[in-house]
PDB file of C-alpha atoms and ligand atoms in Angstrom:
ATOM      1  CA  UNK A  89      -0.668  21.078  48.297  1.00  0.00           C
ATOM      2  CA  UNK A  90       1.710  23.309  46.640  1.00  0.00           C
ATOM      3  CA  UNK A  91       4.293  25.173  48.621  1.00  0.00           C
ATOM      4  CA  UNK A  92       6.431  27.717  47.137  1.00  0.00           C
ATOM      5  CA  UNK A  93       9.298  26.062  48.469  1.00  0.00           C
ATOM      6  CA  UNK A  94       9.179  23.275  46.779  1.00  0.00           C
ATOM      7  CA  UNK A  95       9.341  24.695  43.437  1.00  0.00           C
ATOM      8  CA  UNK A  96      13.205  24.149  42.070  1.00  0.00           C
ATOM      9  CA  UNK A  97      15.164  26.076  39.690  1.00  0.00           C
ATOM     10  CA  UNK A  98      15.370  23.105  37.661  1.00  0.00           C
ATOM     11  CA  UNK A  99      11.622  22.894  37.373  1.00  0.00           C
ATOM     12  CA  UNK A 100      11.829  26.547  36.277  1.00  0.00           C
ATOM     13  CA  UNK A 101      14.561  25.781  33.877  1.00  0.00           C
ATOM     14  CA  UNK A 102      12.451  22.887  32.272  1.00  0.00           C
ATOM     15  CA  UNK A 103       9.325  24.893  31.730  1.00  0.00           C
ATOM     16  CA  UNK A 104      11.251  27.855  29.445  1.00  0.00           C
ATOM     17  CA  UNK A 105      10.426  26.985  25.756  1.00  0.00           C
ATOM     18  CA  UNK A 106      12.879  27.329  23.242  1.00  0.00           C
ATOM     19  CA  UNK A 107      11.915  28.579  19.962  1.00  0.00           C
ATOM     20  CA  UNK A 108      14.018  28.544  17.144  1.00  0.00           C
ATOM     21  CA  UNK A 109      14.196  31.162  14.731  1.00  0.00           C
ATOM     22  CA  UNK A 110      12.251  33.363  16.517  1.00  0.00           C
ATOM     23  CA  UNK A 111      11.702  36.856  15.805  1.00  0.00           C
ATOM     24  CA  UNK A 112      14.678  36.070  13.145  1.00  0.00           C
ATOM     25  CA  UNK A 113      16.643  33.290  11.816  1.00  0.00           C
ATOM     26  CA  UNK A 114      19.627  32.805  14.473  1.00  0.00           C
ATOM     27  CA  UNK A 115      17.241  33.594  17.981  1.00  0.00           C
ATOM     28  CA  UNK A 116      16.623  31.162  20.518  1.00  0.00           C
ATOM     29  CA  UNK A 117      13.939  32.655  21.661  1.00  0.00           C
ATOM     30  CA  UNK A 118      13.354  32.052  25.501  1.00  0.00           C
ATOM     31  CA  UNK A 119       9.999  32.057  26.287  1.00  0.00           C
ATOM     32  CA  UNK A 120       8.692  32.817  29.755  1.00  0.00           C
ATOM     33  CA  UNK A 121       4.665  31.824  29.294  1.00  0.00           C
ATOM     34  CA  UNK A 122       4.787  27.998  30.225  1.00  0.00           C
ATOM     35  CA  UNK A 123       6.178  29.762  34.009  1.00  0.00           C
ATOM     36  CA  UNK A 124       3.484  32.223  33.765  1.00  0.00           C
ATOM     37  CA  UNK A 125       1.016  29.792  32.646  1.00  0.00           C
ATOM     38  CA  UNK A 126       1.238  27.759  36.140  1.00  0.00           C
ATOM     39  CA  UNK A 127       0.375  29.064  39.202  1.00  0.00           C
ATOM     40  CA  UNK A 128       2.645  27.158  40.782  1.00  0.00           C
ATOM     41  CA  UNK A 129       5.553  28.109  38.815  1.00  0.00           C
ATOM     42  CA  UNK A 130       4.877  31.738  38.910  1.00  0.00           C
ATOM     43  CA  UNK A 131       4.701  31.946  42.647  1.00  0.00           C
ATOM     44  CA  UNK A 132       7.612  30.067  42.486  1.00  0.00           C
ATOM     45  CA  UNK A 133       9.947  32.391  40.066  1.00  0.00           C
ATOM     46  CA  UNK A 134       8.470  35.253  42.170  1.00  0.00           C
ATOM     47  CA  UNK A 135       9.724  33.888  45.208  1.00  0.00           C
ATOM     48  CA  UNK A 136      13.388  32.798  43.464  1.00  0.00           C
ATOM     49  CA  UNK A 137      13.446  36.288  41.957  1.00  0.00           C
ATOM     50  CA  UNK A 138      13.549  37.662  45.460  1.00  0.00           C
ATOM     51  CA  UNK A 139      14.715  36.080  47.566  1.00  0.00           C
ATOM     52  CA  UNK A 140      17.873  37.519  49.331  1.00  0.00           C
ATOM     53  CA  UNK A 141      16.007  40.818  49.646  1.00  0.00           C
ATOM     54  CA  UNK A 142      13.959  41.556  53.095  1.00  0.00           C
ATOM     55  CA  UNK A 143      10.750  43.810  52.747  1.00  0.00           C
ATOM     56  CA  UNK A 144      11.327  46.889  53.740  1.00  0.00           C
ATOM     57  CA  UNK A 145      15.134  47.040  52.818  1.00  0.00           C
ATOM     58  CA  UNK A 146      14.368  47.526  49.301  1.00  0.00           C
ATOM     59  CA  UNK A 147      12.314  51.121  48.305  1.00  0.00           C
ATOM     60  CA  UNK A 148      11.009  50.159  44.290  1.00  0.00           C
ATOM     61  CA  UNK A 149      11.728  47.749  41.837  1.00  0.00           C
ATOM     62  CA  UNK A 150      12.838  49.271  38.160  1.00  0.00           C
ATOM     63  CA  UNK A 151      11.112  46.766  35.625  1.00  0.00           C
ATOM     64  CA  UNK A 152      12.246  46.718  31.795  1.00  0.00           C
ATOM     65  CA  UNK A 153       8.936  46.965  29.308  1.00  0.00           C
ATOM     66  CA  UNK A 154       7.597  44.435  28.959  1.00  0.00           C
ATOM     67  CA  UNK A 155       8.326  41.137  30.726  1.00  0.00           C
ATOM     68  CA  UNK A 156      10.017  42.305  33.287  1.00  0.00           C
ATOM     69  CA  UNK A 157       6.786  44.555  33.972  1.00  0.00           C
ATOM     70  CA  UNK A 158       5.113  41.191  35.102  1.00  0.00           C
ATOM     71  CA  UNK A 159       7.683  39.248  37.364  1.00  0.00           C
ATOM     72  CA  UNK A 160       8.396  43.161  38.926  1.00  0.00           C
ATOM     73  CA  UNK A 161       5.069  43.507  39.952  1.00  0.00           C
ATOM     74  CA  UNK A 162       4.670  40.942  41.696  1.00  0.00           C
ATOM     75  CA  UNK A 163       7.689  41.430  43.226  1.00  0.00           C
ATOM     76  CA  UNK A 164       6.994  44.710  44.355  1.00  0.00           C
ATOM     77  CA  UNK A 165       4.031  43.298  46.323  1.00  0.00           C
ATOM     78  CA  UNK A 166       6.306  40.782  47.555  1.00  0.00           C
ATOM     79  CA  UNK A 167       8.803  43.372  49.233  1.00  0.00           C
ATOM     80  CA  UNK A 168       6.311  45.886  49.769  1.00  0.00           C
ATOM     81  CA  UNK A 169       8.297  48.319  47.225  1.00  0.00           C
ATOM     82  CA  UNK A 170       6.994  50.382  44.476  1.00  0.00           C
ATOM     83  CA  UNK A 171       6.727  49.587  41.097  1.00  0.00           C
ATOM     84  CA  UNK A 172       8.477  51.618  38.170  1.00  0.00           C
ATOM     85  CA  UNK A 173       8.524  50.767  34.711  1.00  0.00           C
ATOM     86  CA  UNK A 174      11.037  51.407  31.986  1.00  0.00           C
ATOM     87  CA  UNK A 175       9.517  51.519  28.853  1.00  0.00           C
ATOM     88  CA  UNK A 176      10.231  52.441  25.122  1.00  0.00           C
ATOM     89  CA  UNK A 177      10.366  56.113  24.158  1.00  0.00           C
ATOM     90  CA  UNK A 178       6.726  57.593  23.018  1.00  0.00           C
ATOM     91  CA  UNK A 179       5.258  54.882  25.869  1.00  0.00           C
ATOM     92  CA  UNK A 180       5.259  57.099  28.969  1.00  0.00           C
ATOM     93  CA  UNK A 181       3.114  60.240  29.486  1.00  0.00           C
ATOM     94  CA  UNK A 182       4.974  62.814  31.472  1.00  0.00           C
ATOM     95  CA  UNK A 183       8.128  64.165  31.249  1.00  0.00           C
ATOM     96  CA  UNK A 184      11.257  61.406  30.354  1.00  0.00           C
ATOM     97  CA  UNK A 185      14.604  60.763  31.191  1.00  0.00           C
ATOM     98  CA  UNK A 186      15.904  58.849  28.034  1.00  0.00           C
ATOM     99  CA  UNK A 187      18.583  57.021  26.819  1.00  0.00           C
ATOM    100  CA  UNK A 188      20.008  55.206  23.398  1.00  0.00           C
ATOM    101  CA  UNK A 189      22.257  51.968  23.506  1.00  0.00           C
ATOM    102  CA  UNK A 190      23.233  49.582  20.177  1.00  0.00           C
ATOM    103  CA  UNK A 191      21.083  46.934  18.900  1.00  0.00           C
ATOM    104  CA  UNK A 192      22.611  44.676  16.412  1.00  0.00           C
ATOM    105  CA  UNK A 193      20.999  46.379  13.741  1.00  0.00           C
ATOM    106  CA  UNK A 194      20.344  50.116  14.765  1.00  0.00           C
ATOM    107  CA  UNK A 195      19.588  51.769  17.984  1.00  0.00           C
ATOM    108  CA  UNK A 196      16.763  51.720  20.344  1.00  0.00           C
ATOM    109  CA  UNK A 197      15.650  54.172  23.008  1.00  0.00           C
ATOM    110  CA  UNK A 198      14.223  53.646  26.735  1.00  0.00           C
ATOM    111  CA  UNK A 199      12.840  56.220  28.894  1.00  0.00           C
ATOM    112  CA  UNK A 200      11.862  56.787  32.581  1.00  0.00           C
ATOM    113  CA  UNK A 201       9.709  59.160  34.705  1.00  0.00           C
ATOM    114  CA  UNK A 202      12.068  62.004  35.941  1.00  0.00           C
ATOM    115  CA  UNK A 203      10.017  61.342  39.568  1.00  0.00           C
ATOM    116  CA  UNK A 204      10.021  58.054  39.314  1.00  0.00           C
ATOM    117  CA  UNK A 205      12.446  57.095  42.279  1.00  0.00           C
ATOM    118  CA  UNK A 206      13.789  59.806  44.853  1.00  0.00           C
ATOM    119  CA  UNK A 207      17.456  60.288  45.270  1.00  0.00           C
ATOM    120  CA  UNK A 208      19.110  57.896  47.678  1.00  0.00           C
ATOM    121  CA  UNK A 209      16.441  55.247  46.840  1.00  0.00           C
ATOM    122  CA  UNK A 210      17.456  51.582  46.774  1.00  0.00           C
ATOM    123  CA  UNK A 211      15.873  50.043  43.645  1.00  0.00           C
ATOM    124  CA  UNK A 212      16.574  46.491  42.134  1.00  0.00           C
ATOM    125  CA  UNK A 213      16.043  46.049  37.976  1.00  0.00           C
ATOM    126  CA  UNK A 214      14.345  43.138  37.049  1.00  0.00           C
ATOM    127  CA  UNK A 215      14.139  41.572  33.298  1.00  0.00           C
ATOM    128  CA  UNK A 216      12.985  38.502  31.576  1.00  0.00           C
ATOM    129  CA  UNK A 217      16.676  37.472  30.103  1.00  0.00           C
ATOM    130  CA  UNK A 218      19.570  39.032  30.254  1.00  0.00           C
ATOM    131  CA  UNK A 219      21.471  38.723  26.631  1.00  0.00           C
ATOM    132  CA  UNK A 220      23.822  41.512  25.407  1.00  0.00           C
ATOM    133  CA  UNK A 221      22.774  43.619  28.365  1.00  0.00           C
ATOM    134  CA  UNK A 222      22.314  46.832  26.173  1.00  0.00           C
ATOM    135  CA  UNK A 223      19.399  47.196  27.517  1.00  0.00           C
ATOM    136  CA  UNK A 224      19.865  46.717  31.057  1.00  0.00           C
ATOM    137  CA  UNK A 225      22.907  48.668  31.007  1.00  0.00           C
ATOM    138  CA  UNK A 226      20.742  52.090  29.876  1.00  0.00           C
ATOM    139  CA  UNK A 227      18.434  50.866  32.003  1.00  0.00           C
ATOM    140  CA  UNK A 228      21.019  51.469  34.916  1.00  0.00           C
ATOM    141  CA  UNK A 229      22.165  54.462  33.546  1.00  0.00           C
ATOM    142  CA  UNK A 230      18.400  56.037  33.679  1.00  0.00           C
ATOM    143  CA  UNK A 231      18.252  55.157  37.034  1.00  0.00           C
ATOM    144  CA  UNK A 232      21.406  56.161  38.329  1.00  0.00           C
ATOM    145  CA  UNK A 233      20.431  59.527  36.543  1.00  0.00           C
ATOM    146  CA  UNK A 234      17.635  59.637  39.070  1.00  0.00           C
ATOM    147  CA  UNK A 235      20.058  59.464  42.079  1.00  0.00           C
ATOM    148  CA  UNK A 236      18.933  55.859  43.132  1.00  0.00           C
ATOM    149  CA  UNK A 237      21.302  53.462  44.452  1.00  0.00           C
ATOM    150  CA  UNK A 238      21.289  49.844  42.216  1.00  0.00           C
ATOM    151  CA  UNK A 239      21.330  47.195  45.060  1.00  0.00           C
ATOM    152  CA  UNK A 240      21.400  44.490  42.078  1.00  0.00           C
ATOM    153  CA  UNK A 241      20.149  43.439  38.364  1.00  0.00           C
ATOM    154  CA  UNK A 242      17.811  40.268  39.144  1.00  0.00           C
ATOM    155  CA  UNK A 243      17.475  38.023  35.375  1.00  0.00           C
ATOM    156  CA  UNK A 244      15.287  35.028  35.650  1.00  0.00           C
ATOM    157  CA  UNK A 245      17.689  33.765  32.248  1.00  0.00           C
ATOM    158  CA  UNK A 246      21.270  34.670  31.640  1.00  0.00           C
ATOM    159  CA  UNK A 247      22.868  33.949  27.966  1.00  0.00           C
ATOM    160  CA  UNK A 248      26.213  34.219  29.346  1.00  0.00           C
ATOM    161  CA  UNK A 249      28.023  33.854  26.143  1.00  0.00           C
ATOM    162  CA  UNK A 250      27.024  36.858  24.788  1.00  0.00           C
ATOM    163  CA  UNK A 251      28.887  38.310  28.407  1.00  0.00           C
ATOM    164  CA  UNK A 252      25.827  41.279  29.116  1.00  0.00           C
ATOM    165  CA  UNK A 253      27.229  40.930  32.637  1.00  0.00           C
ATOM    166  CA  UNK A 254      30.304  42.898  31.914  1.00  0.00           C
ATOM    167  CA  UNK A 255      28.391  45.993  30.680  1.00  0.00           C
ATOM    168  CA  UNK A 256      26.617  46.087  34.404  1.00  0.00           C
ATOM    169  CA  UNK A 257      30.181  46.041  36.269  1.00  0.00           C
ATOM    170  CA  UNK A 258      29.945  47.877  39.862  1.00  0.00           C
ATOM    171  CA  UNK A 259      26.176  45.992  40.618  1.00  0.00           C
ATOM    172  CA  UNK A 260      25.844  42.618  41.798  1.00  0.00           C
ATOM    173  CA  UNK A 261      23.532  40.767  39.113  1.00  0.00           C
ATOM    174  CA  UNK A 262      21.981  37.818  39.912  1.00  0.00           C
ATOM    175  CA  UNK A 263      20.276  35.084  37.004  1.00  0.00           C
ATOM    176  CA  UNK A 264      18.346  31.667  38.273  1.00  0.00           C
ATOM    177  CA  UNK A 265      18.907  29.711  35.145  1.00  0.00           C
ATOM    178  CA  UNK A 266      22.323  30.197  32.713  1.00  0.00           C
ATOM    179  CA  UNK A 267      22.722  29.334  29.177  1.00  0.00           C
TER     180      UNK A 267
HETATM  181  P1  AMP B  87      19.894  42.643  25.580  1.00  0.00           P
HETATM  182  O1  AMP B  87      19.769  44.133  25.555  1.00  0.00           O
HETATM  183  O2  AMP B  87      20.612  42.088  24.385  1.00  0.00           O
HETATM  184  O3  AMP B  87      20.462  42.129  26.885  1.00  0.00           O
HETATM  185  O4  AMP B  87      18.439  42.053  25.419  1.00  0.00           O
HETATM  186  C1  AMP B  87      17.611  42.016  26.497  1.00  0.00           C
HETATM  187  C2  AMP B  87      16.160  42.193  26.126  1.00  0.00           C
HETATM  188  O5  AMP B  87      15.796  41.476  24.942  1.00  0.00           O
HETATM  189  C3  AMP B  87      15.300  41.648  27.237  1.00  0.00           C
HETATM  190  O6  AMP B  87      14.261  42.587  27.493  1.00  0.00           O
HETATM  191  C4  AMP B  87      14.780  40.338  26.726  1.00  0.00           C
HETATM  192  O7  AMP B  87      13.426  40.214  27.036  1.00  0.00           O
HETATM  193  C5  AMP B  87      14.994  40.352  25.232  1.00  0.00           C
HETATM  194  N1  AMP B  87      15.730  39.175  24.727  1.00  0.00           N
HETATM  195  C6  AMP B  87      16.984  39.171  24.206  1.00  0.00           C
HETATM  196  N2  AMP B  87      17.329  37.949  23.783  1.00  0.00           N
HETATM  197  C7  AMP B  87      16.295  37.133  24.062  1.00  0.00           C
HETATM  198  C8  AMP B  87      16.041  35.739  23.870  1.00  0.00           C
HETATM  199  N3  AMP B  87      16.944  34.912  23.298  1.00  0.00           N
HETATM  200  N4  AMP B  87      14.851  35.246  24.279  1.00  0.00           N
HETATM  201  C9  AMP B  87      13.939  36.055  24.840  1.00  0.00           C
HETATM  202  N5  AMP B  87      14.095  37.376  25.032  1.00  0.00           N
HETATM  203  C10 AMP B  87      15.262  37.917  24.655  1.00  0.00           C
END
């Protein structure tokens, strides 16, 4: 028997790994795979991650390249949205909507089709972790370049002391596990 229901946060929380040092000296890296590598848990997250929305009040779901390509897809199916992925420059064939935010060593760049979502459209963004927010927050910006309306930023981690919610003030963001 296994019944989405019954699959806690905590039970979530306990299957991250934490890996020191990881891709430099200072990260905790969180990694996502033990929750991908169950079934159970997977289905789980999925649910989690949206619940609170209704299918058919939601039109796509942004997801940030490249975890949050995997939980949004599923959760697209879930809600019966679309799927749109925000991906680093050079990735995406046609023609890009782009913006640069801070890393702590340089700059990066993510881009989005310019069709990707209509005007009006309600899209949620969707990401592994939420940590500075850099990313998220030009992640917003492409899509509020589009003309979509932002119902909310779903994280399945928050690092809340490095505060990335207060770079996506004016959405509601929503994490299921806090560091
Ligand atoms: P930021 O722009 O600082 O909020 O970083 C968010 C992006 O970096 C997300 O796409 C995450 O997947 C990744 N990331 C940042 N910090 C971590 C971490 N400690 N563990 C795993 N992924 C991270």
């Amino acid at each position: 028997m296994s019944t989405v229901g019954s699959v806690g946060i905590s039970e979530l929380q306990a299957a991250i790994r934490n890996v020191p040092d990881f891709p430099k000296p200072g990260i905790q890296f969180k990694d996502i795979t033990p929750v991908l590598g169950d079934a159970r848990l997977f289905r789980g997250l999925v649910h989690h991650l949206t619940s609170g929305f209704e299918p058919g009040s939601v039109d796509a779901i942004a997801g940030i390249d490249a975890r949050g390509f995997i939980f949004g897809g599923a959760m697209a199916i879930e809600l019966n949205a679309a799927f749109v992925p925000i991906r680093k420059q050079g990735k995406l064939p046609y023609r890009t909507h782009e913006a640069r935010y801070d890393l702590e060593y340089g700059s990066t760049t993510i881009a989005i089709h310019v069709d990707a979502v209509r005007p009006g459209s309600k899209v949620i963004l969707i990401d592994d972790v939420l940590a500075t927010g850099g990313t998220a927050a030009a992640a917003m910006e492409l899509l509020k370049r589009l003309g979509a309306e932002v119902l909310g930023a779903v994280f399945f981690i928050e690092l809340e002391f490095l505060k990335g919610r207060e770079k996506l003030r004016g959405v509601p963001v929503r994490s299921l596990v806090a560091y």
